[in-house]
PDB file of C-alpha atoms in Angstrom:
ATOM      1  CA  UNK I   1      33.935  -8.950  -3.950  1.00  0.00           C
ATOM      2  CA  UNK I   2      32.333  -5.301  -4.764  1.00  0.00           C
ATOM      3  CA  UNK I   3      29.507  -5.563  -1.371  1.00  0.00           C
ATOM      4  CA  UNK I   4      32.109  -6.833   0.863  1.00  0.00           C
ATOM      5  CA  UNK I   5      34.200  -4.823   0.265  1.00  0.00           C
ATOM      6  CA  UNK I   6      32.510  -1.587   1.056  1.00  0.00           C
ATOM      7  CA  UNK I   7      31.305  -3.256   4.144  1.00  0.00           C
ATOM      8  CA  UNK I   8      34.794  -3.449   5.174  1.00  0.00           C
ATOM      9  CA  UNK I   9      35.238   0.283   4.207  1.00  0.00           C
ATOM     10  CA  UNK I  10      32.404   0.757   6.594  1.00  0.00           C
ATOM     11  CA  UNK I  11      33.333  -0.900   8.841  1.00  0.00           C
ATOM     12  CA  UNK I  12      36.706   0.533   9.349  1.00  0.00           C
ATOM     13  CA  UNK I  13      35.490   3.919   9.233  1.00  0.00           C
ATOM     14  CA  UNK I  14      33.355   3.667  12.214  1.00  0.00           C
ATOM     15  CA  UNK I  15      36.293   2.287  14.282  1.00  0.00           C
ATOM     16  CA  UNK I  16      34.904  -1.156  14.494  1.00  0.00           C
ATOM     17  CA  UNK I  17      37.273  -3.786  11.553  1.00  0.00           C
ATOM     18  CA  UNK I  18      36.590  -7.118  10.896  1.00  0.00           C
ATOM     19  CA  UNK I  19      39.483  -9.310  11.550  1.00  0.00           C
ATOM     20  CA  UNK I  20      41.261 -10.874   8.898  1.00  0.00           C
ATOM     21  CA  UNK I  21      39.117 -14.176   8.974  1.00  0.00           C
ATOM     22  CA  UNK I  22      35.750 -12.395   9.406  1.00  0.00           C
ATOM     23  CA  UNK I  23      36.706 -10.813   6.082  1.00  0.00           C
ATOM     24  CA  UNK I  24      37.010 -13.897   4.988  1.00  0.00           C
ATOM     25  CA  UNK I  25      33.835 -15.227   5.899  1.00  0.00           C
ATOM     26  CA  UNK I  26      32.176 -12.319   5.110  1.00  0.00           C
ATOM     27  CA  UNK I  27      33.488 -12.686   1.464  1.00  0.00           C
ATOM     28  CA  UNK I  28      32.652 -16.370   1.012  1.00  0.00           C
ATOM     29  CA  UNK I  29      28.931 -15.566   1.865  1.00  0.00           C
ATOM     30  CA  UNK I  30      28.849 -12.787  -0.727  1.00  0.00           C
ATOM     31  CA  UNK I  31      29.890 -15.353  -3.260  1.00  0.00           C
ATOM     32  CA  UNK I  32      26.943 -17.934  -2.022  1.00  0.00           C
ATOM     33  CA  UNK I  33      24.346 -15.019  -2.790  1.00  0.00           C
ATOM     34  CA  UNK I  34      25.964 -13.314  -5.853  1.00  0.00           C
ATOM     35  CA  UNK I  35      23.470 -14.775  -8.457  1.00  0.00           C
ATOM     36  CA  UNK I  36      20.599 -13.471  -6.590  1.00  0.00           C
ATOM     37  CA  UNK I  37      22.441 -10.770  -4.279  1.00  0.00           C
ATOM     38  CA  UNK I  38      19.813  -8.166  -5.953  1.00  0.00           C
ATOM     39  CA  UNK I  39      16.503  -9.549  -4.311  1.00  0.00           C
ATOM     40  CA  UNK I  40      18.178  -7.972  -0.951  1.00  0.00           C
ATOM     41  CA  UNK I  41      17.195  -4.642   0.266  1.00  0.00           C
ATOM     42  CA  UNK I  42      18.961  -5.256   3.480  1.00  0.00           C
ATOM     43  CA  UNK I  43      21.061  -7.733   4.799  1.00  0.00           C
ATOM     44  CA  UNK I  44      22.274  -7.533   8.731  1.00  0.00           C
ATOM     45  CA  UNK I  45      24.797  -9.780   9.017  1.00  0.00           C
ATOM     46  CA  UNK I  46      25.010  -8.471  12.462  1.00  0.00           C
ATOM     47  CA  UNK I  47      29.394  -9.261  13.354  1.00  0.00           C
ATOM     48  CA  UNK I  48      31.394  -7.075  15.525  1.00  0.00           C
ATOM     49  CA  UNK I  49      29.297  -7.535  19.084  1.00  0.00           C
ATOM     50  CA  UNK I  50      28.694  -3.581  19.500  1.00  0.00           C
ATOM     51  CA  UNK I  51      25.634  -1.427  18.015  1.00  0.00           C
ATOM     52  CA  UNK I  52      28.096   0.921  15.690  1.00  0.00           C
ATOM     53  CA  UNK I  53      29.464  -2.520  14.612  1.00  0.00           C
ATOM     54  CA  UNK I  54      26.067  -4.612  14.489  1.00  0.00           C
ATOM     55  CA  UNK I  55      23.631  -1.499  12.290  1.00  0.00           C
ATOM     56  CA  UNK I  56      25.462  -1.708   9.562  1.00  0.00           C
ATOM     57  CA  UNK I  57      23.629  -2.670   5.994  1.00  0.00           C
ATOM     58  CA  UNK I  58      25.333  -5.093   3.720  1.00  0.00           C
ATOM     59  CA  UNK I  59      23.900  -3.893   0.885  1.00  0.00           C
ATOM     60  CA  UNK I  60      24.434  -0.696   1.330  1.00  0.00           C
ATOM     61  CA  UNK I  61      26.674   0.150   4.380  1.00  0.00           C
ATOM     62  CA  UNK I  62      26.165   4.006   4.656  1.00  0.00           C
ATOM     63  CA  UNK I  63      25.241   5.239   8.280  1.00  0.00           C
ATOM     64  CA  UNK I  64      21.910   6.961   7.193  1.00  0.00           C
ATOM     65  CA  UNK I  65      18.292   6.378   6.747  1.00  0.00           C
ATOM     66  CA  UNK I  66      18.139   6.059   3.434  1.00  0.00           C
ATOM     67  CA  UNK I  67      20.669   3.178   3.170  1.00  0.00           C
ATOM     68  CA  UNK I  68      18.741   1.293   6.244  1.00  0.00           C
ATOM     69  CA  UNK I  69      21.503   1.212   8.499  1.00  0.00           C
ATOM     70  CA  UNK I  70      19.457   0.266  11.888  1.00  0.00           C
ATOM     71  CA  UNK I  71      19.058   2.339  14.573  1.00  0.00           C
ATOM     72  CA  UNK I  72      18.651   0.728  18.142  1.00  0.00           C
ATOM     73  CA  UNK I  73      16.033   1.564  21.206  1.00  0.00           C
ATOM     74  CA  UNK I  74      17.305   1.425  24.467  1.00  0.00           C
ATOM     75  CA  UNK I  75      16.535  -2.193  25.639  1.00  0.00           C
ATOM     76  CA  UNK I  76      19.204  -4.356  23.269  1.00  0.00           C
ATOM     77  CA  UNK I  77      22.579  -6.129  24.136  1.00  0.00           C
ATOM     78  CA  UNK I  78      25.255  -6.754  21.774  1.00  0.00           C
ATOM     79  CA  UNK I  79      27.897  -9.256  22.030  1.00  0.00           C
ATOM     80  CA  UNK I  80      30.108 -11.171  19.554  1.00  0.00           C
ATOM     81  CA  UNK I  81      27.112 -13.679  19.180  1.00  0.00           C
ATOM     82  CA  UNK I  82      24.297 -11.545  18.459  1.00  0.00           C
ATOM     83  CA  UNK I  83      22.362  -8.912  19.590  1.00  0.00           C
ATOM     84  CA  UNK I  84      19.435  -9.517  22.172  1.00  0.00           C
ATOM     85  CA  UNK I  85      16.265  -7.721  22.169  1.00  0.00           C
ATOM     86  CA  UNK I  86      14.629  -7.539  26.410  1.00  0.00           C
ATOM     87  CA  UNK I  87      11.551  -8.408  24.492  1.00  0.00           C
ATOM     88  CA  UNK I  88       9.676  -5.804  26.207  1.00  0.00           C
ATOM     89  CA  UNK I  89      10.278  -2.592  24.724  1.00  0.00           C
ATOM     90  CA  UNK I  90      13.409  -3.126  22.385  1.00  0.00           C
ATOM     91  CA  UNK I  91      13.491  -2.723  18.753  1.00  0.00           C
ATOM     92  CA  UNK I  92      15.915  -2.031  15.981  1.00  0.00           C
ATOM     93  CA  UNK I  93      14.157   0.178  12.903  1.00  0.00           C
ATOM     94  CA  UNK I  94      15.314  -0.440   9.624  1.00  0.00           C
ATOM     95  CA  UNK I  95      13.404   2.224   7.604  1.00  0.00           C
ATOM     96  CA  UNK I  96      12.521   0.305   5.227  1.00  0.00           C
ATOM     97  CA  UNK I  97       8.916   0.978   4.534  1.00  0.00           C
ATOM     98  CA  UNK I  98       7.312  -1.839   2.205  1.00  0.00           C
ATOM     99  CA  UNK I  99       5.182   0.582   0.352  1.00  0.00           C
ATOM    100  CA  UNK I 100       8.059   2.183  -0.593  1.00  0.00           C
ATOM    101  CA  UNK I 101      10.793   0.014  -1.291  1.00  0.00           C
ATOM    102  CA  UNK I 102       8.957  -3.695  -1.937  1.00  0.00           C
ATOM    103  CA  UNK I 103       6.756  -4.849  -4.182  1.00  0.00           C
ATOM    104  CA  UNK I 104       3.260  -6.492  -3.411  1.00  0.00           C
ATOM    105  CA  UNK I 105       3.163 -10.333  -3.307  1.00  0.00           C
ATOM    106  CA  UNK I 106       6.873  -9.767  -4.344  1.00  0.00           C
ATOM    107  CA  UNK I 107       8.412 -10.143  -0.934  1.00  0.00           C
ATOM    108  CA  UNK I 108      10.703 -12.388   2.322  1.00  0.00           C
ATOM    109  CA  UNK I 109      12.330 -11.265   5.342  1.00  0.00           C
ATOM    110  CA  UNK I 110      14.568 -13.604   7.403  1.00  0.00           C
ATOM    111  CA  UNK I 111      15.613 -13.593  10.727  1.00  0.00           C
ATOM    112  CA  UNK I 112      18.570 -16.068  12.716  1.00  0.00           C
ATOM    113  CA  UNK I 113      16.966 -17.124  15.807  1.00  0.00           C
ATOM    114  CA  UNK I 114      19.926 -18.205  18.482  1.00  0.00           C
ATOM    115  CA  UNK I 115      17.909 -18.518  21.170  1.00  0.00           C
ATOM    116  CA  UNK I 116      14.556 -19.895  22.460  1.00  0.00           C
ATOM    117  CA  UNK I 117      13.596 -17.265  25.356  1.00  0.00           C
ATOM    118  CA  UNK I 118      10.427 -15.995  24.547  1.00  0.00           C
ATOM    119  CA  UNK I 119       8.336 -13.565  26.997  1.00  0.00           C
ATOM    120  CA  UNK I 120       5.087 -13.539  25.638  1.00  0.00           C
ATOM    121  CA  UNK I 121       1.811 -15.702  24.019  1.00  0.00           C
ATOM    122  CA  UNK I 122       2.917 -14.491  20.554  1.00  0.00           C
ATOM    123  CA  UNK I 123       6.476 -12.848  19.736  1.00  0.00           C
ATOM    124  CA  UNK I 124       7.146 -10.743  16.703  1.00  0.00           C
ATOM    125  CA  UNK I 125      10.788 -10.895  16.331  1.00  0.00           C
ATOM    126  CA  UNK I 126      10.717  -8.619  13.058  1.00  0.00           C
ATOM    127  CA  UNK I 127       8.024  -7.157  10.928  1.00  0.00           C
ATOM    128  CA  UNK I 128       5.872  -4.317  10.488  1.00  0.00           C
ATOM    129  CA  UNK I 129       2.002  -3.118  10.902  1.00  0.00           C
ATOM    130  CA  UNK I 130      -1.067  -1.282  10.400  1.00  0.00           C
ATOM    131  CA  UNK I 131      -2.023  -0.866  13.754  1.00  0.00           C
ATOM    132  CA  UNK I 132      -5.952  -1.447  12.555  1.00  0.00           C
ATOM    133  CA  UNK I 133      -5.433  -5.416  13.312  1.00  0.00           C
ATOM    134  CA  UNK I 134      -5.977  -5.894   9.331  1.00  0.00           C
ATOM    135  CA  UNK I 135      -2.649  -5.987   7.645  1.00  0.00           C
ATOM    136  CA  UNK I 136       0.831  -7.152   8.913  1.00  0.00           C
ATOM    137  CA  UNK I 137       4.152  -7.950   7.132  1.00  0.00           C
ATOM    138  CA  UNK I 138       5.988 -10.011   9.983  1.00  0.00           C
ATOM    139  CA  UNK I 139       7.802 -13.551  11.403  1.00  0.00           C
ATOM    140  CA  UNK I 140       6.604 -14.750  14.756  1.00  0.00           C
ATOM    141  CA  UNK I 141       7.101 -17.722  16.942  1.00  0.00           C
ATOM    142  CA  UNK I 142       5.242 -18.244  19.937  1.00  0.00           C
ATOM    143  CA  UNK I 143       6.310 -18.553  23.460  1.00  0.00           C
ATOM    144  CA  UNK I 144       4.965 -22.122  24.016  1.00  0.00           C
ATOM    145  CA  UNK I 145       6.826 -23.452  21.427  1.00  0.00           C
ATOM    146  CA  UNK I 146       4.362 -24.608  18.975  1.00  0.00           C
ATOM    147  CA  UNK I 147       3.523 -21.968  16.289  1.00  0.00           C
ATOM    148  CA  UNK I 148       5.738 -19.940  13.934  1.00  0.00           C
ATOM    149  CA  UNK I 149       3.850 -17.603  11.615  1.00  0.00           C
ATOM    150  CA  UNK I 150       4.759 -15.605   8.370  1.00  0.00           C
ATOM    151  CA  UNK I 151       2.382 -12.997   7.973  1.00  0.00           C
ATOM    152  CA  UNK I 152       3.158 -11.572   4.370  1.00  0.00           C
ATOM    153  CA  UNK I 153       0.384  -8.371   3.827  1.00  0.00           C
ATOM    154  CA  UNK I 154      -1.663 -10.739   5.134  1.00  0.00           C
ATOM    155  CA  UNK I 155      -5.546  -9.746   5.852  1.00  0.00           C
ATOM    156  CA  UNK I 156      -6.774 -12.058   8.160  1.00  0.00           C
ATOM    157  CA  UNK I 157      -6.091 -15.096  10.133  1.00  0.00           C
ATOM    158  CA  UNK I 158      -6.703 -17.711   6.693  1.00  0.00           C
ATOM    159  CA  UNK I 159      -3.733 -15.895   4.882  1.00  0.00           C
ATOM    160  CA  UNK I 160      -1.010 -16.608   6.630  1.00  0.00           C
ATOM    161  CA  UNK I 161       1.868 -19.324   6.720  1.00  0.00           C
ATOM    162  CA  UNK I 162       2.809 -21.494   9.723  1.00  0.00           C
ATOM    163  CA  UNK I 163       4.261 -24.341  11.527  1.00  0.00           C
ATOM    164  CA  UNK I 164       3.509 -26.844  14.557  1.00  0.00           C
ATOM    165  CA  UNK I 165       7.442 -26.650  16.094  1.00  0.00           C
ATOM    166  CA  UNK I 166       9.146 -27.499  18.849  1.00  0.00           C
ATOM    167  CA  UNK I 167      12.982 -25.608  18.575  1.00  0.00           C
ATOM    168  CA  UNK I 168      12.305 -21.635  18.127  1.00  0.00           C
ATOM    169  CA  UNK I 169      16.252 -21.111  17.602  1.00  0.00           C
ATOM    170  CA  UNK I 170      17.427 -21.048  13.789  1.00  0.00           C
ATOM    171  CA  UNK I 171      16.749 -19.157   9.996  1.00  0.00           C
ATOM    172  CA  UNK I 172      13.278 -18.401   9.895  1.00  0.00           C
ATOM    173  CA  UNK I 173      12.125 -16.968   6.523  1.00  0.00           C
ATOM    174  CA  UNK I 174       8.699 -15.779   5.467  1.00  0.00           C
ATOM    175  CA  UNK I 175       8.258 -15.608   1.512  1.00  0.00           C
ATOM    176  CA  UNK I 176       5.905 -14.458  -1.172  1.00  0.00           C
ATOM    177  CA  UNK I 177       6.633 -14.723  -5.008  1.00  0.00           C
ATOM    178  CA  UNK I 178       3.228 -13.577  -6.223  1.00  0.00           C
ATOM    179  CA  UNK I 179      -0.730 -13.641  -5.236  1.00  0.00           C
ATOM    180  CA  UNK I 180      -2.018 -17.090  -5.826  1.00  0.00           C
ATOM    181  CA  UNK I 181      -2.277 -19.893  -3.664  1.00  0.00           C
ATOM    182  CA  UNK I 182       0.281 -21.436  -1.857  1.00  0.00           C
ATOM    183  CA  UNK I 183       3.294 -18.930  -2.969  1.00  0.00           C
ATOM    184  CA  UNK I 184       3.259 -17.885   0.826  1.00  0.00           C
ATOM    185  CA  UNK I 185       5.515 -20.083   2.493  1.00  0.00           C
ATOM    186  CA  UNK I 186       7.465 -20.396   5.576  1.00  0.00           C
ATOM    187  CA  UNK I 187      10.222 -21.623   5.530  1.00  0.00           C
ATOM    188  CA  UNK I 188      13.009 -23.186   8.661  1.00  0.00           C
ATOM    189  CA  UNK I 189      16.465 -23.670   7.700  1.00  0.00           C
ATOM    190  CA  UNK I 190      16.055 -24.300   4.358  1.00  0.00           C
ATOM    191  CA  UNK I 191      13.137 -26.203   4.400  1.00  0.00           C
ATOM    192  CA  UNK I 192       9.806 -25.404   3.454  1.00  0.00           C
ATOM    193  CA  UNK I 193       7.476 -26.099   6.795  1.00  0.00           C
ATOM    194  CA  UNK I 194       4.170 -24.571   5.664  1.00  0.00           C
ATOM    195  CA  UNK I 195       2.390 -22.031   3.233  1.00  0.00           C
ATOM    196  CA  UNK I 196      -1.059 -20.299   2.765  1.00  0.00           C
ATOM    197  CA  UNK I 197      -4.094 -22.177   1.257  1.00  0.00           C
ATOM    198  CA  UNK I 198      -5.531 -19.316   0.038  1.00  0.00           C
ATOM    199  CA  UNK I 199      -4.423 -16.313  -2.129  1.00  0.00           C
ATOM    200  CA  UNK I 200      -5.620 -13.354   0.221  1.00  0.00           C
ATOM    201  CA  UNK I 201      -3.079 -10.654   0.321  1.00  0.00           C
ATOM    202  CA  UNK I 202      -3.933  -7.439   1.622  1.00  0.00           C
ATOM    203  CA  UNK I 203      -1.747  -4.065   0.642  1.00  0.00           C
ATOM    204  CA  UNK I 204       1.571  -2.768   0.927  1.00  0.00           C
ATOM    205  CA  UNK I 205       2.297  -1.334   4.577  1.00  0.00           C
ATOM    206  CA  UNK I 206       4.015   2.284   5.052  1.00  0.00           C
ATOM    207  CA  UNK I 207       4.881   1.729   8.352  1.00  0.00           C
ATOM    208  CA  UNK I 208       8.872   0.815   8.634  1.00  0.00           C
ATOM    209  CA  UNK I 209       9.882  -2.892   9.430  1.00  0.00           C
ATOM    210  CA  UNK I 210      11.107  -3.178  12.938  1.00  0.00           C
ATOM    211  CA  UNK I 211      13.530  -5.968  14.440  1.00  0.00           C
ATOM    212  CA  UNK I 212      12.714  -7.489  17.635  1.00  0.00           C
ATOM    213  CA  UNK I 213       8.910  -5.887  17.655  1.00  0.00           C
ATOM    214  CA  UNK I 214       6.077  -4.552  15.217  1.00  0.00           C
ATOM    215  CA  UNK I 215       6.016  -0.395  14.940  1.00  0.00           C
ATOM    216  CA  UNK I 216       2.417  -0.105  15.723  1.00  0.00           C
ATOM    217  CA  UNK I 217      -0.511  -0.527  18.650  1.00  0.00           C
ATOM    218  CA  UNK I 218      -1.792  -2.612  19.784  1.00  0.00           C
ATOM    219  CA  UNK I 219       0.719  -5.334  18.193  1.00  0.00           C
ATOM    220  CA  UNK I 220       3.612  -3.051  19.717  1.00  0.00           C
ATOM    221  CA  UNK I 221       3.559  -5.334  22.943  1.00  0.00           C
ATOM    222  CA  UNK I 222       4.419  -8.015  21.871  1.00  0.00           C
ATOM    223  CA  UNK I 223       8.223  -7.700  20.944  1.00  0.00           C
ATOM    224  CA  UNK I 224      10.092 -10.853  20.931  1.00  0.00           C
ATOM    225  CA  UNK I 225      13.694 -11.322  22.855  1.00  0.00           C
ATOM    226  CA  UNK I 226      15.382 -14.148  20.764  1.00  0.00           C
ATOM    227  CA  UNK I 227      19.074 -13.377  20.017  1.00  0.00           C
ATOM    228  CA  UNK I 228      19.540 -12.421  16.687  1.00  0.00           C
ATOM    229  CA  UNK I 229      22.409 -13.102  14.334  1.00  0.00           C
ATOM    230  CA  UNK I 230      21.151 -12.111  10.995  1.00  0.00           C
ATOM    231  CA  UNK I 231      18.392 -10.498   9.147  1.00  0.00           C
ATOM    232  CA  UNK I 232      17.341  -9.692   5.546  1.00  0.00           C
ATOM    233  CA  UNK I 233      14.585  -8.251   3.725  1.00  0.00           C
ATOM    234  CA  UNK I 234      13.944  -8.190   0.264  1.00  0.00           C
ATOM    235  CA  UNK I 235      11.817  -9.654  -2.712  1.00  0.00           C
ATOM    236  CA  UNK I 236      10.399 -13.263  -2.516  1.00  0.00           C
ATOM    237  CA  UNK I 237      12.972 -15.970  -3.631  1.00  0.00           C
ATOM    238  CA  UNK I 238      12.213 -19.017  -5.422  1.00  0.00           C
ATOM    239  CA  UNK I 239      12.647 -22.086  -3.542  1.00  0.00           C
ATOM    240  CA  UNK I 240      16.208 -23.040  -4.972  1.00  0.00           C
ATOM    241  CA  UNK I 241      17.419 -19.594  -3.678  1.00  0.00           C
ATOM    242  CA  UNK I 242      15.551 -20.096  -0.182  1.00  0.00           C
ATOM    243  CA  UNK I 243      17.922 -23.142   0.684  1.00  0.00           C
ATOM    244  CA  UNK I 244      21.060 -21.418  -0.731  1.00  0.00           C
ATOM    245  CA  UNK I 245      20.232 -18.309   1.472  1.00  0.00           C
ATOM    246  CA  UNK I 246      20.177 -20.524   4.572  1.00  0.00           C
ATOM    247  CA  UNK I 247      23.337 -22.720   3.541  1.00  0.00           C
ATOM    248  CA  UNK I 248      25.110 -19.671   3.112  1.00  0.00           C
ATOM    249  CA  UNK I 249      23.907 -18.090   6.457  1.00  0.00           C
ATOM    250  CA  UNK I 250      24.654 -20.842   8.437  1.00  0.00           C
ATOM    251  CA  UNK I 251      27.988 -21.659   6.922  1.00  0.00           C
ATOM    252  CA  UNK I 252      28.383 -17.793   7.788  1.00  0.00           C
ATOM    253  CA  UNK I 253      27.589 -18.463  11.450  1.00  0.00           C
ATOM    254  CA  UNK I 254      29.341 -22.025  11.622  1.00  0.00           C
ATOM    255  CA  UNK I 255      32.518 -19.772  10.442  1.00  0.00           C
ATOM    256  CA  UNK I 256      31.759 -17.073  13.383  1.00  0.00           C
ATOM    257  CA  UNK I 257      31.361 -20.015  15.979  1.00  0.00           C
ATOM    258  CA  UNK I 258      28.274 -18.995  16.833  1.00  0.00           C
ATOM    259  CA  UNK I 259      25.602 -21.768  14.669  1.00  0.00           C
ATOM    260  CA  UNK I 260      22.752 -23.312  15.825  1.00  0.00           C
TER     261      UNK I 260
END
């Protein structure tokens, strides 16, 4: 298929192949995705255990900027499982700035949890932010264990999705599909675990989306450290394609031995 196969081209050219059956199962998830494969901005799907391997777009697997390859802070570790923020001072920067490449109340990102260590009160393991504590575009789970939270250009604490939890480690997606009530959801491997009462939205950010952390004070403490083993960002998918994303990731990381 036409994305996996320049992400093999990629691949090879920076000296770090997939082996035969990664191909494989690189191939199979393209063809889970296909009907919707253009909501995606960026997919990570994060195989290969090194940085050159792991920053690689899906979508678009050029090693620059503009194709939102990520580019890794000092502070990560990479392994055939995932890579590892120290949830400190580690992030991965995708470029992609929402008021530039998404569209209001149009929006997800998504982010493979494979591990439960969390350092801090509240952990942003991807997202991005205004810095003025008014707006934020982000997922984040907290280190107790109880609360995960989908903040999609949300203004305030009433617009925002989350969930009472007790297991921080699998596909957590935040999704919007437009401005009214209740389009806001969160969802947990597949499942829908809460949404937004209300139909506050606030604006589109220009500040790039970060993994692992948020890009601006004061929220730029509070990175997360759960292994990750897939990301994407995009426009907001309809429920049916929520569940097929997360089937398709996690027969993706069943395949790579590596599912939770």
């Amino acid at each position: 298929l036409p994305y996996t196969t320049a992400y093999i081209s990629a691949t090879d050219a920076a000296g770090v192949p997939l082996t035969t059956a990664q191909k494989g199962y690189v191939n199979t998830f393209e063809s889970s995705i296909t009907p919707f494969i253009s909501s995606f901005k960026a997919i990570y799907l994060i195989i290969g255990g090194s940085a050159t391997a792991h920053k690689f777009n899906f979508i678009n697997p050029l090693d620059t900027n503009a194709a939102f390859r990520l580019t890794f802070s000092t502070g990560w570790t990479h392994s055939s499982t995932g890579m590892t923020p120290n949830g400190t001072s580690a992030y991965a920067d995708t470029f992609i700035s929402p008021s530039v490449s998404l569209t209001l109340n149009n929006q997800h990102l998504s982010y493979y949890s494979r591990t439960s260590a969390m350092q801090m009160t509240v952990n942003y393991i991807m997202g991005s932010y205004n810095g003025g504590g008014t707006n934020a575009f982000a997922l984040a789970i907290s280190q107790s264990g109880t609360t995960a939270v989908s903040l999609i250009n949300s203004t305030n604490s009433g617009s925002y999705a989350f969930l009472n939890h007790s297991n921080q480690s699998g596909l957590w997606m935040g999704n919007r599909t437009n401005s009214t009530a209740n389009t806001h959801k969160l969802w947990k491997n597949g499942i829908n675990v809460g949404s937004t009462p209300t139909s506050t939205q606030g604006s589109l950010l220009s500040n790039t989306i970060w993994l692992g952390g948020l890009p601006n004070p004061p929220l730029a403490g509070y990175f997360g450290n759960a292994q990750c083993a897939f990301a994407s960002i995009g426009s907001g998918l309809s429920d049916a394609n929520a569940l097929t994303l997360y089937n398709a990731v996690q027969t993706l990381q069943t395949s790579l031995g590596r599912q939770v």
